[in-house]
Short mmCIF file of N, CA and C and ligand atoms in Angstrom, two decimals:
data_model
loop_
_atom_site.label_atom_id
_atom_site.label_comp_id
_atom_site.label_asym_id
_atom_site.label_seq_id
_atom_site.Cartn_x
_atom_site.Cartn_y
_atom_site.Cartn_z
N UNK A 6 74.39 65.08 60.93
CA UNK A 6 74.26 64.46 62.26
C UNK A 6 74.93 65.31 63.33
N UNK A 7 76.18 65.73 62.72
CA UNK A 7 76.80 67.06 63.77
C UNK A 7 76.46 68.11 64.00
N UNK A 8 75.80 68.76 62.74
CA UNK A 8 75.28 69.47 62.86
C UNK A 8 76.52 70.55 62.14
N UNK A 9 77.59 70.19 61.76
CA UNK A 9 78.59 71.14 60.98
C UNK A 9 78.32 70.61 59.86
N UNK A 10 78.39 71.95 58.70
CA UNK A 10 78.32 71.65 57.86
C UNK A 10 79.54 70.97 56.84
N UNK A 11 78.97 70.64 55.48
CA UNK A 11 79.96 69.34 55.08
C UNK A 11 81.44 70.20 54.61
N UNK A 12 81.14 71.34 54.28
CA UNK A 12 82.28 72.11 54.16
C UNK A 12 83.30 72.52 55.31
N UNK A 13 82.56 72.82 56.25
CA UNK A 13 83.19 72.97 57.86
C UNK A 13 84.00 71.89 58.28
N UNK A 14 83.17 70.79 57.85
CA UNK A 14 83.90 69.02 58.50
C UNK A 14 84.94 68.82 57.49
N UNK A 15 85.00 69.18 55.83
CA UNK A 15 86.04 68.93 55.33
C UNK A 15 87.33 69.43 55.64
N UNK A 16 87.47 70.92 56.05
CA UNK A 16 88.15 71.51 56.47
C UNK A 16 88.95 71.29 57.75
N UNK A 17 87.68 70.89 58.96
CA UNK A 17 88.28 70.03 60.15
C UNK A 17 89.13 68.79 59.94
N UNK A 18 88.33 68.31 59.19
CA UNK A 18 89.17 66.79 58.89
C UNK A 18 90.44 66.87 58.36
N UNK A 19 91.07 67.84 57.29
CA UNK A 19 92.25 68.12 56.73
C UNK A 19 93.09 68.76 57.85
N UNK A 20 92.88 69.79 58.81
CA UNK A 20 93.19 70.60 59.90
C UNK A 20 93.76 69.02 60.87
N UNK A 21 93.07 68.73 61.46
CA UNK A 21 92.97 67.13 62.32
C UNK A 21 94.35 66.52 61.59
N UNK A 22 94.00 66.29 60.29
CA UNK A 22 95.15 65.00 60.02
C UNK A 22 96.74 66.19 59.59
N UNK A 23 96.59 67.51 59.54
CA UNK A 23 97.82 68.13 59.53
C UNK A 23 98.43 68.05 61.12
N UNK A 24 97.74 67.76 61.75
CA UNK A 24 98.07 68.32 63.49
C UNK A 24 98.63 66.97 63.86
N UNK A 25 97.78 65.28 63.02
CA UNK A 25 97.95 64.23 63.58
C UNK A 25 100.19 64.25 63.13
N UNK A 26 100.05 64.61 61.73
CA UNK A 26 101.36 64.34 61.02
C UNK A 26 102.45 65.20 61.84
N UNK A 27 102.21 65.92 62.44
CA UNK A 27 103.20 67.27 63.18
C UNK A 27 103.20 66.30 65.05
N UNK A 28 102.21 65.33 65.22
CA UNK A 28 102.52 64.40 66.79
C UNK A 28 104.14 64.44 67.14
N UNK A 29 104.42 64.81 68.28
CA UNK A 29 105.59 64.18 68.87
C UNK A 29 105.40 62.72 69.65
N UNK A 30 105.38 61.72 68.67
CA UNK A 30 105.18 60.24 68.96
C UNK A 30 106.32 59.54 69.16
N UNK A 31 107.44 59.75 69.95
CA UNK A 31 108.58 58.89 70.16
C UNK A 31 108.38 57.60 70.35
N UNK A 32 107.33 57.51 71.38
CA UNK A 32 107.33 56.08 72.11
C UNK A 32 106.54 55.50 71.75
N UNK A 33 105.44 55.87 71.28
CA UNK A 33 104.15 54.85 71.58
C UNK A 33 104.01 55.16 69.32
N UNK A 34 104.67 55.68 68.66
CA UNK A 34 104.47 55.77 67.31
C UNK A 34 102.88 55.91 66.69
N UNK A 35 102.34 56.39 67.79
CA UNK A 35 100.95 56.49 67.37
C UNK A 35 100.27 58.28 67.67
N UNK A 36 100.12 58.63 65.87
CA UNK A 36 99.95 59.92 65.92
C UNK A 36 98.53 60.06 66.35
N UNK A 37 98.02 61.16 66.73
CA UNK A 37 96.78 61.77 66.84
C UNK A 37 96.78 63.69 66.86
N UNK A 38 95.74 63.90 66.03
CA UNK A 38 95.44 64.87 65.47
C UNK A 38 94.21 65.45 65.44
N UNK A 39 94.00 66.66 66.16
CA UNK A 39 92.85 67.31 66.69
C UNK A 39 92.35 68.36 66.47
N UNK A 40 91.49 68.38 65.75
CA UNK A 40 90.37 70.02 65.00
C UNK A 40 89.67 70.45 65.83
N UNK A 41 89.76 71.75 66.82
CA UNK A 41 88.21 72.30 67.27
C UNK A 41 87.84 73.41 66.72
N UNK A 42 85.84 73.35 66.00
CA UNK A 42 85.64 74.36 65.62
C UNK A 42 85.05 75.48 66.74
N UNK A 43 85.35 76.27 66.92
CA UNK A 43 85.35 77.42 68.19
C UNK A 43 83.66 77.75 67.90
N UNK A 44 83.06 78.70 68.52
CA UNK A 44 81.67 79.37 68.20
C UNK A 44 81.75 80.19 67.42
N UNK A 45 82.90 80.73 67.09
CA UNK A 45 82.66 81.88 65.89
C UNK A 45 83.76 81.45 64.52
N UNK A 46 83.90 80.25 64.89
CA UNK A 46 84.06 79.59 63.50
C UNK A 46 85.70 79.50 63.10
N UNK A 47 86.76 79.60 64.47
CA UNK A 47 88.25 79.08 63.99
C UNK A 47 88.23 77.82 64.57
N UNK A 48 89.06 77.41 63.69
CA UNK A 48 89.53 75.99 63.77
C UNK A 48 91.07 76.09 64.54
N UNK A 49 91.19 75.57 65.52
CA UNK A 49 91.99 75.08 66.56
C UNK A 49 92.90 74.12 66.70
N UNK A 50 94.22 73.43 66.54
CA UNK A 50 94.43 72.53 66.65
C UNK A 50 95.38 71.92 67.77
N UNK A 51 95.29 70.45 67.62
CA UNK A 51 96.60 70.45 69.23
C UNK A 51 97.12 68.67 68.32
N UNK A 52 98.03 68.60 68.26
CA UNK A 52 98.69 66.68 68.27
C UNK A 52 98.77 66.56 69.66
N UNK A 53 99.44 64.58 69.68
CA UNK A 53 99.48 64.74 70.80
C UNK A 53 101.12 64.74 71.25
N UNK A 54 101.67 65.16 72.01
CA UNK A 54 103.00 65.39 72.97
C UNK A 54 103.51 64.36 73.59
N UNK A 55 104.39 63.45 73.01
CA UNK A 55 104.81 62.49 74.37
C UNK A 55 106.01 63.28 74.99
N UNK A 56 106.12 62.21 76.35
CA UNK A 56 107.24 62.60 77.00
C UNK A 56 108.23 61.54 77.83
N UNK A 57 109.45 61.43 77.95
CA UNK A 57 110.04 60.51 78.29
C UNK A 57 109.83 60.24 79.69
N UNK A 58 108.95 60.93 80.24
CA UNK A 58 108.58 60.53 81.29
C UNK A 58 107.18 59.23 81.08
N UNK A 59 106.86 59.35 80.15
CA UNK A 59 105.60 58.51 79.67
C UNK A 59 104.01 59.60 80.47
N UNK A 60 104.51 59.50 81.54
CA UNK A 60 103.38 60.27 82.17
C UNK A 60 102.82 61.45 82.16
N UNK A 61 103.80 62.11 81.58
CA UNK A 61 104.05 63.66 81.15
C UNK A 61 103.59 63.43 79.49
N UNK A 62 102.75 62.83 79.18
CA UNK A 62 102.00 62.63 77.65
C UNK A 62 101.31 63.96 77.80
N UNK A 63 100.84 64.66 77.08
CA UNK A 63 99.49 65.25 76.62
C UNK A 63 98.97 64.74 75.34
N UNK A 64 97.68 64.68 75.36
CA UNK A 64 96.67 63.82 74.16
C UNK A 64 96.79 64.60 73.25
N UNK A 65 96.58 64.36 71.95
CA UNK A 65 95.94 65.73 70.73
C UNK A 65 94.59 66.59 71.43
N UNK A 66 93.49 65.76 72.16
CA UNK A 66 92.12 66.55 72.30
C UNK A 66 92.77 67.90 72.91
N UNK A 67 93.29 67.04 74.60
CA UNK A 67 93.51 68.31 75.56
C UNK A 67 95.06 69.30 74.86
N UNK A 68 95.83 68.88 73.74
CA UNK A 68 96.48 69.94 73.71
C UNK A 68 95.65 70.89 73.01
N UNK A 69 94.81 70.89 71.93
CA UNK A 69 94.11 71.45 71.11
C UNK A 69 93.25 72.89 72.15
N UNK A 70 92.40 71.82 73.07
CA UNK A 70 91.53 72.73 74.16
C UNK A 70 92.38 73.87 74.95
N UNK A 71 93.74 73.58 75.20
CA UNK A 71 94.30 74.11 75.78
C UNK A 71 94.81 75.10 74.59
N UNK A 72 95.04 74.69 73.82
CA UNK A 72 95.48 75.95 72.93
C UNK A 72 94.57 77.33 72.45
N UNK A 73 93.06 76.32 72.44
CA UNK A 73 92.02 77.36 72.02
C UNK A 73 91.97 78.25 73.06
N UNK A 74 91.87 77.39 74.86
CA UNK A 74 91.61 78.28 75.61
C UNK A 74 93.01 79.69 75.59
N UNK A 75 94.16 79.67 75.44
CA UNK A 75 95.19 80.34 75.66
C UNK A 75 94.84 81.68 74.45
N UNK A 76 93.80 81.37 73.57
CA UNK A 76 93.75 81.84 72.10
C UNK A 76 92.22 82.48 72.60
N UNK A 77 91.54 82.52 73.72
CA UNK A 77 90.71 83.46 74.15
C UNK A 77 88.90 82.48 73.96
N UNK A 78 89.18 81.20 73.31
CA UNK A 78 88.21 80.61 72.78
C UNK A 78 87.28 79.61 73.90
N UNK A 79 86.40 79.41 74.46
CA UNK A 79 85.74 78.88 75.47
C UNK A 79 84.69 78.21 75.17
N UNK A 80 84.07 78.37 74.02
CA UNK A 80 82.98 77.73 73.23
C UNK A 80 83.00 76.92 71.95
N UNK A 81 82.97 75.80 72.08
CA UNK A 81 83.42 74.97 70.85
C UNK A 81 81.90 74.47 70.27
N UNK A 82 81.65 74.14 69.18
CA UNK A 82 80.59 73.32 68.08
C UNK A 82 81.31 72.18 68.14
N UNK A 83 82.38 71.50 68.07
CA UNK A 83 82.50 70.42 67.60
C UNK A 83 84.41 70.15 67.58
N UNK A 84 84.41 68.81 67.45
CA UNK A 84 86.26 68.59 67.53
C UNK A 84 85.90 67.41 66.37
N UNK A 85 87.10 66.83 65.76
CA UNK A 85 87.65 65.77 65.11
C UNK A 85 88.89 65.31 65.93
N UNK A 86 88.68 64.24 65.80
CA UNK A 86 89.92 63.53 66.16
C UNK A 86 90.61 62.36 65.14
N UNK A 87 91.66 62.84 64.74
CA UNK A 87 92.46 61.70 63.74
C UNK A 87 93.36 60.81 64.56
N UNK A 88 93.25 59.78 64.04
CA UNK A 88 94.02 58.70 64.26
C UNK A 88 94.46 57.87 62.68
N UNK A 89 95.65 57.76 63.15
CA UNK A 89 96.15 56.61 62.19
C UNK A 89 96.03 55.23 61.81
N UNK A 90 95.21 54.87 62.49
CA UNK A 90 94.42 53.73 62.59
C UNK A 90 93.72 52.97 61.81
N UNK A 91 92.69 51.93 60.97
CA UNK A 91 92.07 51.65 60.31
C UNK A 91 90.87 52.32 61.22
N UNK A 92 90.90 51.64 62.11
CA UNK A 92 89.45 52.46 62.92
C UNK A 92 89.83 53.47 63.68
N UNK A 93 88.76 54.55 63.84
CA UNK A 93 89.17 55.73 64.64
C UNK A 93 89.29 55.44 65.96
N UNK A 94 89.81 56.26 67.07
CA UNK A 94 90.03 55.78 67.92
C UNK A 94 89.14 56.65 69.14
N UNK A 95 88.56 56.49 70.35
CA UNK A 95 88.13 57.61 70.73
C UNK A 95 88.28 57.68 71.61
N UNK A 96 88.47 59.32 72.13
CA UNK A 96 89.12 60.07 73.33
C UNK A 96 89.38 59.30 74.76
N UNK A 97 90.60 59.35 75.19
CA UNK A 97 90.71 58.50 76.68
C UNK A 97 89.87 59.00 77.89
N UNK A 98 89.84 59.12 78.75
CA UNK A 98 89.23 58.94 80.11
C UNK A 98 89.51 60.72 80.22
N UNK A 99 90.61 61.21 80.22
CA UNK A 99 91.29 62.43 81.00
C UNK A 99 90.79 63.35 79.89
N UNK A 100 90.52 63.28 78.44
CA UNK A 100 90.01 64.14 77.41
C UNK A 100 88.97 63.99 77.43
N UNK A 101 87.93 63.05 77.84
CA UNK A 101 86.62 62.95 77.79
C UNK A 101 86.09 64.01 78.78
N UNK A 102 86.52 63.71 80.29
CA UNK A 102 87.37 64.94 81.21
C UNK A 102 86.89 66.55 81.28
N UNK A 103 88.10 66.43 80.33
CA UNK A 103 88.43 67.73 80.17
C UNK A 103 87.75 68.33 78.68
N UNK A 104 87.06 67.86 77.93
CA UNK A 104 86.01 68.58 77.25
C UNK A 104 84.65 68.90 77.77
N UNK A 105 84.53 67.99 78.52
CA UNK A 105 82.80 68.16 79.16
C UNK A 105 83.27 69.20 80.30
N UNK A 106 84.21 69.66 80.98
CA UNK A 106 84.50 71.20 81.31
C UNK A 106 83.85 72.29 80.48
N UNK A 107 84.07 72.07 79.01
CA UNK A 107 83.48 72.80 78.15
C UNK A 107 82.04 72.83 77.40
N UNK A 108 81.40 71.89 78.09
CA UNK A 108 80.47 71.63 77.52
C UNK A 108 80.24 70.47 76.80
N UNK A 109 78.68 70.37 76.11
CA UNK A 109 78.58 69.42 75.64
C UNK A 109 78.70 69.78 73.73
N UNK A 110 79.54 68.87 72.90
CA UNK A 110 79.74 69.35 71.47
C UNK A 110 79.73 67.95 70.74
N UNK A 111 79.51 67.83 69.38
CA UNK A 111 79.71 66.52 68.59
C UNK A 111 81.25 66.63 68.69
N UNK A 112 81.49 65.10 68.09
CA UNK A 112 83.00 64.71 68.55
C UNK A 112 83.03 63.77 67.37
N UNK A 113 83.86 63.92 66.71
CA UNK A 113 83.89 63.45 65.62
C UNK A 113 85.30 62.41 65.43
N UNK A 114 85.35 61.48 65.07
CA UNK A 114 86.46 60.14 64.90
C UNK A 114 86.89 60.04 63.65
N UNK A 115 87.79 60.22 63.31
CA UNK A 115 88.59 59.78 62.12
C UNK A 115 89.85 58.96 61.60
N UNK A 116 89.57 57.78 60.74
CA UNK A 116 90.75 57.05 60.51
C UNK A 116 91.39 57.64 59.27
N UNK A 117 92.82 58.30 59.38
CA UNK A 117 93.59 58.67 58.84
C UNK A 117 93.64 57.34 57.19
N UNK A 118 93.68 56.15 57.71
CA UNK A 118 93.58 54.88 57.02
C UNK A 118 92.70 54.51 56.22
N UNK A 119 91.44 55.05 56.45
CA UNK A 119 89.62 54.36 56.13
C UNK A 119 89.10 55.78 55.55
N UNK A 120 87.97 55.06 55.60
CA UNK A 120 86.94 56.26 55.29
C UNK A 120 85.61 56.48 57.06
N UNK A 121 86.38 55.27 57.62
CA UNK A 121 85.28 54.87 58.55
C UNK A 121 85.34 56.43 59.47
N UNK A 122 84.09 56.45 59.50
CA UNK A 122 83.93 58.17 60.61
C UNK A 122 82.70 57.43 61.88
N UNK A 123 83.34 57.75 63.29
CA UNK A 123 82.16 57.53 64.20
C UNK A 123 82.25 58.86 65.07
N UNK A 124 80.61 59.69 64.86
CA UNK A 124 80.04 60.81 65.33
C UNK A 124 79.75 60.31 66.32
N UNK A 125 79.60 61.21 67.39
CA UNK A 125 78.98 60.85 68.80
C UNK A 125 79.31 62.06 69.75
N UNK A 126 79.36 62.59 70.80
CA UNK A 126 79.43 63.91 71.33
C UNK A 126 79.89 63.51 73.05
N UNK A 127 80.25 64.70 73.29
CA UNK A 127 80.71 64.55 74.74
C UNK A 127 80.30 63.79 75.95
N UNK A 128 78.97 64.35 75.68
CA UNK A 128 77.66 64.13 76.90
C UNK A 128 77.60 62.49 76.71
N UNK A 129 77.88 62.13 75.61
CA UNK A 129 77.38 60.45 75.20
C UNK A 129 78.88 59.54 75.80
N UNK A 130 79.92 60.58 75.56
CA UNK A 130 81.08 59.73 75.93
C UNK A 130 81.51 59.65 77.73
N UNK A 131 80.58 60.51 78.18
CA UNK A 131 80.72 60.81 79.71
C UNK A 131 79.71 61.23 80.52
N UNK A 132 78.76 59.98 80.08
CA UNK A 132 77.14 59.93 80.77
C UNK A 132 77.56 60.47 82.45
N UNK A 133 76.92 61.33 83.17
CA UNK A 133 76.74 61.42 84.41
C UNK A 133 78.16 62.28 84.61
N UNK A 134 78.85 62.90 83.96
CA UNK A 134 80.07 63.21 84.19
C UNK A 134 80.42 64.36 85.31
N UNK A 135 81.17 64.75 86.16
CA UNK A 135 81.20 65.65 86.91
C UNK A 135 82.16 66.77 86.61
N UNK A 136 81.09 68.20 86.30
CA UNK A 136 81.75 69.39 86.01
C UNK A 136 81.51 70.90 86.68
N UNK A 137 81.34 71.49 86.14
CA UNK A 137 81.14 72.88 86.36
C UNK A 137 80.13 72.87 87.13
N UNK A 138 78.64 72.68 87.22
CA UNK A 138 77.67 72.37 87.09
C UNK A 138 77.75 71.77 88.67
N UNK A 139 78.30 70.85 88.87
CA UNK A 139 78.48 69.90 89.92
C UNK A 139 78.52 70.85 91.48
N UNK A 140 79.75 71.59 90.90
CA UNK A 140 80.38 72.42 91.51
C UNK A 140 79.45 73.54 92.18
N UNK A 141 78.82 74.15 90.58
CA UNK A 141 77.63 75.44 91.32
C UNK A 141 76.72 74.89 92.15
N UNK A 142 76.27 73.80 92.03
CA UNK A 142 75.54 72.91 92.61
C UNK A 142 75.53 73.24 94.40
N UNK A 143 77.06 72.86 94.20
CA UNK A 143 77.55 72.62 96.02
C UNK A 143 77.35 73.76 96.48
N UNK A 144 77.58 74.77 95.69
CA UNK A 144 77.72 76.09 96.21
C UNK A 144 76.49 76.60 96.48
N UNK A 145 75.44 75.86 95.44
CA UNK A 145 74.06 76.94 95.84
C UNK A 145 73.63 76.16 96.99
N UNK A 146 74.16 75.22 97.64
CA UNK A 146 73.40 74.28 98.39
C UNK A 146 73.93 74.87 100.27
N UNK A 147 74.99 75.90 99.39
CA UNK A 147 75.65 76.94 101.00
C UNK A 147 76.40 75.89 101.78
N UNK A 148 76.43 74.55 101.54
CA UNK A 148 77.37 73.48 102.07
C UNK A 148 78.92 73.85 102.10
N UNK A 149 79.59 75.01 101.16
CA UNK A 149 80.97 75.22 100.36
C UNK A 149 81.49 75.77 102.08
N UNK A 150 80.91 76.94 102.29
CA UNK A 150 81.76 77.90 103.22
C UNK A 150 81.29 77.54 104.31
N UNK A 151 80.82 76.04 104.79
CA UNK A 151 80.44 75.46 106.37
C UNK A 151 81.44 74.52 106.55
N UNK A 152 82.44 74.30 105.64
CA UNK A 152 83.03 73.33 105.92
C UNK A 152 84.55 73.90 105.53
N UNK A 153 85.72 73.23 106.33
CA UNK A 153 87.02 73.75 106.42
C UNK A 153 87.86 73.57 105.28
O1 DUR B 859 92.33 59.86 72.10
C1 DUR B 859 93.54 59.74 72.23
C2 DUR B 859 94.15 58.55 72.60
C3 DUR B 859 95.52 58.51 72.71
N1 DUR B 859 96.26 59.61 72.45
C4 DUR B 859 97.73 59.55 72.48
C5 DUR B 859 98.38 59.52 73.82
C6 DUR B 859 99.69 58.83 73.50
O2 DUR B 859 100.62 59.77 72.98
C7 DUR B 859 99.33 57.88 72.37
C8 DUR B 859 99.15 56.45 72.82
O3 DUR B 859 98.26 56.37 73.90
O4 DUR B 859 98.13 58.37 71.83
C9 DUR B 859 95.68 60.79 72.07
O5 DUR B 859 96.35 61.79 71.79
N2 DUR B 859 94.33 60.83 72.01
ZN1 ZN B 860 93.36 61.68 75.92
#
């Protein structure tokens, strides 16, 4: 359905739940753990970061993205996301975000707890979303440099 193969996803999925177990979860005790497979086939990972500021959180998705990007990587096939959960949990508002920056990829859910897996992809989690795209948009429309 992802389109990765079952060997690729096993590998993500083990990658995901090593990243979920390594979370800095002080506050909220809820790990999450994040696999991206790149275009030429490394696997990526990010947990997520709390901070005593609460607001100063970073997610597992966007630390992961941010790590690939620092690691030269811009093109992803696909992410997992672990959660500790019985049910998987899926990406908040600000990671939904900040992957469709990157495009559109399967997105894969995993309960650390279950066996339960829910596939589904970027584009599906952020119908109409505004990105890159948006942007060239304005620009080809010569509207950018008429205005202050
Ligand atoms: O998809 C999600 C949802 C939540 N969190 C983190 C943020 C915070 O540390 C904790 C509770 O919201 O879970 C993630 O990393 N990814
Ligand atoms: Zn998030």
């Amino acid at each position: 359905m992802s389109g990765i193969d079952e060997e690729t996803k096993k590998k993500l999925v083990a990658a995901a739940l090593v990243a979920m177990d390594k979370a800095y979860i002080p506050y909220s005790h809820f790990p999450v753990g994040a696999a991206l497979l790149t275009e030429d086939g490394n696997i990526i990972t990010g947990g997520n970061v709390e901070n005593a500021s609460y607001g100063g959180t970073i997610c597992a998705e966007r630390s992961a993205v941010v790590r690939a990007i620092a690691e030269g990587h811009r093109k992803f096939k696909g992410i997992v996301v672990a959660t500790n959960s019985l049910k998987p949990a899926s990406p908040c508002g600000l990671c939904r975000q900040f992957m469709f920056e990157f495009g559109d990829f399967p997105v894969i859910m995993i309960s650390g707890k279950s066996d339960e897996v829910t596939t589904t992809s970027v584009k599906d989690l952020l119908p109409g979303g505004f990105g890159p795209q948006s942007l060239a948009d304005f620009a080809a429309e010569g509207s950018a440099k008429n205005s202050s």
